[in-house]
């Protein structure tokens, strides 16, 4: 099979796993004189890093699904939010897009909560608070409101300006209703 691929010239790289756990990548290139050049690269460390990264992503994803939080990542330079499916559900968004504009979900904020949300966001952007930590109500698709807690942290450039923020929102309706005696 390998000889057939070599004769075909320029096949896609092939990974070979040796019995000792070493992973080699094999590549065959056609030469102008009709010959072939075979190269082998030891990619064992790369494969280990890829496996560790995949496990880390899986752990993080499981933890976030278990926490029932919606994730967001705001690039202030483009003013776009990368959002998780749970974020869209909690914020009342009916979209298949993974990236939205902040106005898309801010339109679902309860009118009485807009200013307190903005105040909390401004405090974090100005460096007056280490984290964004704000409670507010969001309109659900059925028109009713749910309470959420938004948490996040910004990444600052060399001038101290936030250029990116990431965080989560979680449904705290049951707690808020208990606090209000509903």
mmCIF file of N, CA and C in Angstrom, residues 42-110:
data_model
loop_
_atom_site.group_PDB
_atom_site.id
_atom_site.type_symbol
_atom_site.label_atom_id
_atom_site.label_comp_id
_atom_site.label_asym_id
_atom_site.label_seq_id
_atom_site.Cartn_x
_atom_site.Cartn_y
_atom_site.Cartn_z
ATOM 1 N N UNK A 42 9.806 13.035 13.059
ATOM 2 C CA UNK A 42 9.341 12.519 14.343
ATOM 3 C C UNK A 42 8.378 13.565 14.918
ATOM 4 N N UNK A 43 7.099 13.234 14.962
ATOM 5 C CA UNK A 43 6.086 14.162 15.461
ATOM 6 C C UNK A 43 5.463 13.652 16.773
ATOM 7 N N UNK A 44 6.214 12.836 17.489
ATOM 8 C CA UNK A 44 5.722 12.253 18.733
ATOM 9 C C UNK A 44 5.322 13.335 19.735
ATOM 10 N N UNK A 45 6.188 14.321 19.965
ATOM 11 C CA UNK A 45 5.882 15.383 20.930
ATOM 12 C C UNK A 45 4.664 16.187 20.488
ATOM 13 N N UNK A 46 4.575 16.484 19.197
ATOM 14 C CA UNK A 46 3.429 17.220 18.669
ATOM 15 C C UNK A 46 2.132 16.450 18.929
ATOM 16 N N UNK A 47 2.147 15.158 18.696
ATOM 17 C CA UNK A 47 0.961 14.330 18.915
ATOM 18 C C UNK A 47 0.581 14.306 20.391
ATOM 19 N N UNK A 48 1.582 14.247 21.276
ATOM 20 C CA UNK A 48 1.299 14.275 22.712
ATOM 21 C C UNK A 48 0.642 15.596 23.098
ATOM 22 N N UNK A 49 1.205 16.709 22.566
ATOM 23 C CA UNK A 49 0.614 18.027 22.847
ATOM 24 C C UNK A 49 -0.815 18.111 22.323
ATOM 25 N N UNK A 50 -1.058 17.583 21.127
ATOM 26 C CA UNK A 50 -2.409 17.589 20.559
ATOM 27 C C UNK A 50 -3.374 16.795 21.439
ATOM 28 N N UNK A 51 -2.944 15.645 21.921
ATOM 29 C CA UNK A 51 -3.792 14.821 22.795
ATOM 30 C C UNK A 51 -4.063 15.527 24.115
ATOM 31 N N UNK A 52 -3.031 16.168 24.681
ATOM 32 C CA UNK A 52 -3.215 16.898 25.935
ATOM 33 C C UNK A 52 -4.162 18.069 25.742
ATOM 34 N N UNK A 53 -4.024 18.770 24.618
ATOM 35 C CA UNK A 53 -4.918 19.887 24.322
ATOM 36 C C UNK A 53 -6.352 19.395 24.156
ATOM 37 N N UNK A 54 -6.538 18.310 23.433
ATOM 38 C CA UNK A 54 -7.884 17.756 23.237
ATOM 39 C C UNK A 54 -8.498 17.368 24.582
ATOM 40 N N UNK A 55 -7.715 16.773 25.473
ATOM 41 C CA UNK A 55 -8.216 16.394 26.790
ATOM 42 C C UNK A 55 -8.573 17.632 27.613
ATOM 43 N N UNK A 56 -7.744 18.663 27.506
ATOM 44 C CA UNK A 56 -8.005 19.905 28.232
ATOM 45 C C UNK A 56 -9.292 20.561 27.734
ATOM 46 N N UNK A 57 -9.476 20.600 26.430
ATOM 47 C CA UNK A 57 -10.689 21.174 25.851
ATOM 48 C C UNK A 57 -11.908 20.366 26.297
ATOM 49 N N UNK A 58 -11.784 19.059 26.286
ATOM 50 C CA UNK A 58 -12.884 18.196 26.703
ATOM 51 C C UNK A 58 -13.239 18.438 28.179
ATOM 52 N N UNK A 59 -12.217 18.561 29.046
ATOM 53 C CA UNK A 59 -12.455 18.840 30.473
ATOM 54 C C UNK A 59 -13.157 20.181 30.656
ATOM 55 N N UNK A 60 -12.655 21.190 29.946
ATOM 56 C CA UNK A 60 -13.227 22.538 30.042
ATOM 57 C C UNK A 60 -14.675 22.536 29.559
ATOM 58 N N UNK A 61 -14.917 21.878 28.424
ATOM 59 C CA UNK A 61 -16.268 21.813 27.873
ATOM 60 C C UNK A 61 -17.208 21.105 28.845
ATOM 61 N N UNK A 62 -16.761 20.010 29.420
ATOM 62 C CA UNK A 62 -17.576 19.271 30.376
ATOM 63 C C UNK A 62 -17.868 20.122 31.616
ATOM 64 N N UNK A 63 -16.860 20.807 32.110
ATOM 65 C CA UNK A 63 -17.051 21.667 33.288
ATOM 66 C C UNK A 63 -18.046 22.784 32.988
ATOM 67 N N UNK A 64 -17.940 23.394 31.815
ATOM 68 C CA UNK A 64 -18.849 24.479 31.475
ATOM 69 C C UNK A 64 -20.271 23.964 31.270
ATOM 70 N N UNK A 65 -20.433 22.810 30.636
ATOM 71 C CA UNK A 65 -21.777 22.249 30.476
ATOM 72 C C UNK A 65 -22.348 21.881 31.834
ATOM 73 N N UNK A 66 -21.502 21.380 32.710
ATOM 74 C CA UNK A 66 -21.943 21.023 34.054
ATOM 75 C C UNK A 66 -22.337 22.233 34.880
ATOM 76 N N UNK A 67 -21.719 23.360 34.625
ATOM 77 C CA UNK A 67 -22.041 24.574 35.369
ATOM 78 C C UNK A 67 -23.276 25.262 34.804
ATOM 79 N N UNK A 68 -23.705 24.856 33.624
ATOM 80 C CA UNK A 68 -24.892 25.414 32.976
ATOM 81 C C UNK A 68 -24.720 26.898 32.650
ATOM 82 N N UNK A 69 -23.491 27.311 32.368
ATOM 83 C CA UNK A 69 -23.172 28.698 32.056
ATOM 84 C C UNK A 69 -23.115 28.924 30.552
ATOM 85 N N UNK A 70 -23.444 30.118 30.129
ATOM 86 C CA UNK A 70 -23.274 30.519 28.734
ATOM 87 C C UNK A 70 -21.979 31.304 28.612
ATOM 88 N N UNK A 71 -21.166 30.977 27.635
ATOM 89 C CA UNK A 71 -19.852 31.618 27.475
ATOM 90 C C UNK A 71 -19.880 32.697 26.406
ATOM 91 N N UNK A 72 -19.060 33.724 26.622
ATOM 92 C CA UNK A 72 -18.916 34.789 25.634
ATOM 93 C C UNK A 72 -17.467 35.258 25.595
ATOM 94 N N UNK A 73 -17.074 35.773 24.435
ATOM 95 C CA UNK A 73 -15.720 36.289 24.214
ATOM 96 C C UNK A 73 -15.883 37.510 23.315
ATOM 97 N N UNK A 74 -15.617 38.690 23.860
ATOM 98 C CA UNK A 74 -15.851 39.956 23.169
ATOM 99 C C UNK A 74 -14.539 40.546 22.670
ATOM 100 N N UNK A 75 -14.414 40.705 21.371
ATOM 101 C CA UNK A 75 -13.266 41.372 20.756
ATOM 102 C C UNK A 75 -13.667 42.828 20.577
ATOM 103 N N UNK A 76 -13.126 43.695 21.414
ATOM 104 C CA UNK A 76 -13.536 45.089 21.378
ATOM 105 C C UNK A 76 -13.103 45.794 20.097
ATOM 106 N N UNK A 77 -12.035 45.321 19.477
ATOM 107 C CA UNK A 77 -11.559 45.965 18.241
ATOM 108 C C UNK A 77 -12.570 45.790 17.117
ATOM 109 N N UNK A 78 -13.207 44.619 17.042
ATOM 110 C CA UNK A 78 -14.204 44.372 15.992
ATOM 111 C C UNK A 78 -15.625 44.554 16.511
ATOM 112 N N UNK A 79 -15.763 44.705 17.828
ATOM 113 C CA UNK A 79 -17.051 44.806 18.504
ATOM 114 C C UNK A 79 -17.946 43.623 18.170
ATOM 115 N N UNK A 80 -17.359 42.435 18.206
ATOM 116 C CA UNK A 80 -18.092 41.194 17.948
ATOM 117 C C UNK A 80 -17.954 40.267 19.149
ATOM 118 N N UNK A 81 -18.996 39.510 19.405
ATOM 119 C CA UNK A 81 -19.024 38.534 20.492
ATOM 120 C C UNK A 81 -19.080 37.133 19.919
ATOM 121 N N UNK A 82 -18.187 36.284 20.373
ATOM 122 C CA UNK A 82 -18.258 34.850 20.081
ATOM 123 C C UNK A 82 -19.034 34.259 21.249
ATOM 124 N N UNK A 83 -20.147 33.561 20.953
ATOM 125 C CA UNK A 83 -21.018 33.082 22.025
ATOM 126 C C UNK A 83 -21.300 31.597 21.885
ATOM 127 N N UNK A 84 -21.516 30.964 23.036
ATOM 128 C CA UNK A 84 -21.838 29.537 23.071
ATOM 129 C C UNK A 84 -23.341 29.343 22.861
ATOM 130 N N UNK A 85 -23.758 28.124 22.527
ATOM 131 C CA UNK A 85 -25.196 27.857 22.402
ATOM 132 C C UNK A 85 -25.964 28.190 23.688
ATOM 133 N N UNK A 86 -25.390 27.882 24.849
ATOM 134 C CA UNK A 86 -26.066 28.177 26.114
ATOM 135 C C UNK A 86 -26.208 29.675 26.324
ATOM 136 N N UNK A 87 -25.221 30.471 25.891
ATOM 137 C CA UNK A 87 -25.324 31.924 25.985
ATOM 138 C C UNK A 87 -26.523 32.398 25.172
ATOM 139 N N UNK A 88 -26.648 31.884 23.946
ATOM 140 C CA UNK A 88 -27.767 32.286 23.090
ATOM 141 C C UNK A 88 -29.098 31.935 23.739
ATOM 142 N N UNK A 89 -29.158 30.767 24.341
ATOM 143 C CA UNK A 89 -30.393 30.336 25.010
ATOM 144 C C UNK A 89 -30.728 31.272 26.176
ATOM 145 N N UNK A 90 -29.745 31.547 27.029
ATOM 146 C CA UNK A 90 -29.983 32.396 28.199
ATOM 147 C C UNK A 90 -30.298 33.838 27.820
ATOM 148 N N UNK A 91 -29.712 34.316 26.740
ATOM 149 C CA UNK A 91 -29.908 35.716 26.362
ATOM 150 C C UNK A 91 -31.086 35.918 25.424
ATOM 151 N N UNK A 92 -31.806 34.849 25.106
ATOM 152 C CA UNK A 92 -33.009 34.977 24.289
ATOM 153 C C UNK A 92 -32.754 35.168 22.813
ATOM 154 N N UNK A 93 -31.580 34.780 22.345
ATOM 155 C CA UNK A 93 -31.240 34.954 20.931
ATOM 156 C C UNK A 93 -31.695 33.757 20.103
ATOM 157 N N UNK A 94 -32.310 34.040 18.976
ATOM 158 C CA UNK A 94 -32.713 32.984 18.046
ATOM 159 C C UNK A 94 -31.845 33.116 16.796
ATOM 160 N N UNK A 95 -30.628 32.614 16.885
ATOM 161 C CA UNK A 95 -29.696 32.700 15.759
ATOM 162 C C UNK A 95 -28.819 31.454 15.736
ATOM 163 N N UNK A 96 -28.413 31.072 14.538
ATOM 164 C CA UNK A 96 -27.471 29.961 14.401
ATOM 165 C C UNK A 96 -26.027 30.463 14.398
ATOM 166 N N UNK A 97 -25.847 31.775 14.306
ATOM 167 C CA UNK A 97 -24.505 32.358 14.234
ATOM 168 C C UNK A 97 -23.763 32.176 15.553
ATOM 169 N N UNK A 98 -22.459 31.928 15.458
ATOM 170 C CA UNK A 98 -21.616 31.825 16.648
ATOM 171 C C UNK A 98 -21.072 33.181 17.068
ATOM 172 N N UNK A 99 -21.108 34.137 16.150
ATOM 173 C CA UNK A 99 -20.602 35.468 16.407
ATOM 174 C C UNK A 99 -21.733 36.468 16.206
ATOM 175 N N UNK A 100 -21.893 37.354 17.173
ATOM 176 C CA UNK A 100 -22.967 38.346 17.120
ATOM 177 C C UNK A 100 -22.412 39.719 17.477
ATOM 178 N N UNK A 101 -23.210 40.745 17.286
ATOM 179 C CA UNK A 101 -22.871 42.087 17.749
ATOM 180 C C UNK A 101 -23.448 42.253 19.144
ATOM 181 N N UNK A 102 -22.786 43.008 20.018
ATOM 182 C CA UNK A 102 -23.308 43.191 21.375
ATOM 183 C C UNK A 102 -24.761 43.676 21.398
ATOM 184 N N UNK A 103 -25.127 44.527 20.457
ATOM 185 C CA UNK A 103 -26.494 45.047 20.421
ATOM 186 C C UNK A 103 -27.531 43.941 20.247
ATOM 187 N N UNK A 104 -27.121 42.817 19.630
ATOM 188 C CA UNK A 104 -28.056 41.710 19.396
ATOM 189 C C UNK A 104 -28.633 41.170 20.701
ATOM 190 N N UNK A 105 -27.798 41.039 21.708
ATOM 191 C CA UNK A 105 -28.310 40.505 22.976
ATOM 192 C C UNK A 105 -28.653 41.604 23.964
ATOM 193 N N UNK A 106 -28.000 42.761 23.860
ATOM 194 C CA UNK A 106 -28.308 43.865 24.772
ATOM 195 C C UNK A 106 -29.741 44.348 24.594
ATOM 196 N N UNK A 107 -30.307 44.135 23.411
ATOM 197 C CA UNK A 107 -31.702 44.518 23.162
ATOM 198 C C UNK A 107 -32.659 43.729 24.061
ATOM 199 N N UNK A 108 -32.210 42.596 24.588
ATOM 200 C CA UNK A 108 -33.058 41.769 25.452
ATOM 201 C C UNK A 108 -32.899 42.085 26.936
ATOM 202 N N UNK A 109 -32.053 43.060 27.281
ATOM 203 C CA UNK A 109 -31.920 43.467 28.676
ATOM 204 C C UNK A 109 -33.207 44.157 29.126
ATOM 205 N N UNK A 110 -33.596 43.905 30.360
ATOM 206 C CA UNK A 110 -34.752 44.598 30.919
ATOM 207 C C UNK A 110 -34.419 46.093 30.952
#
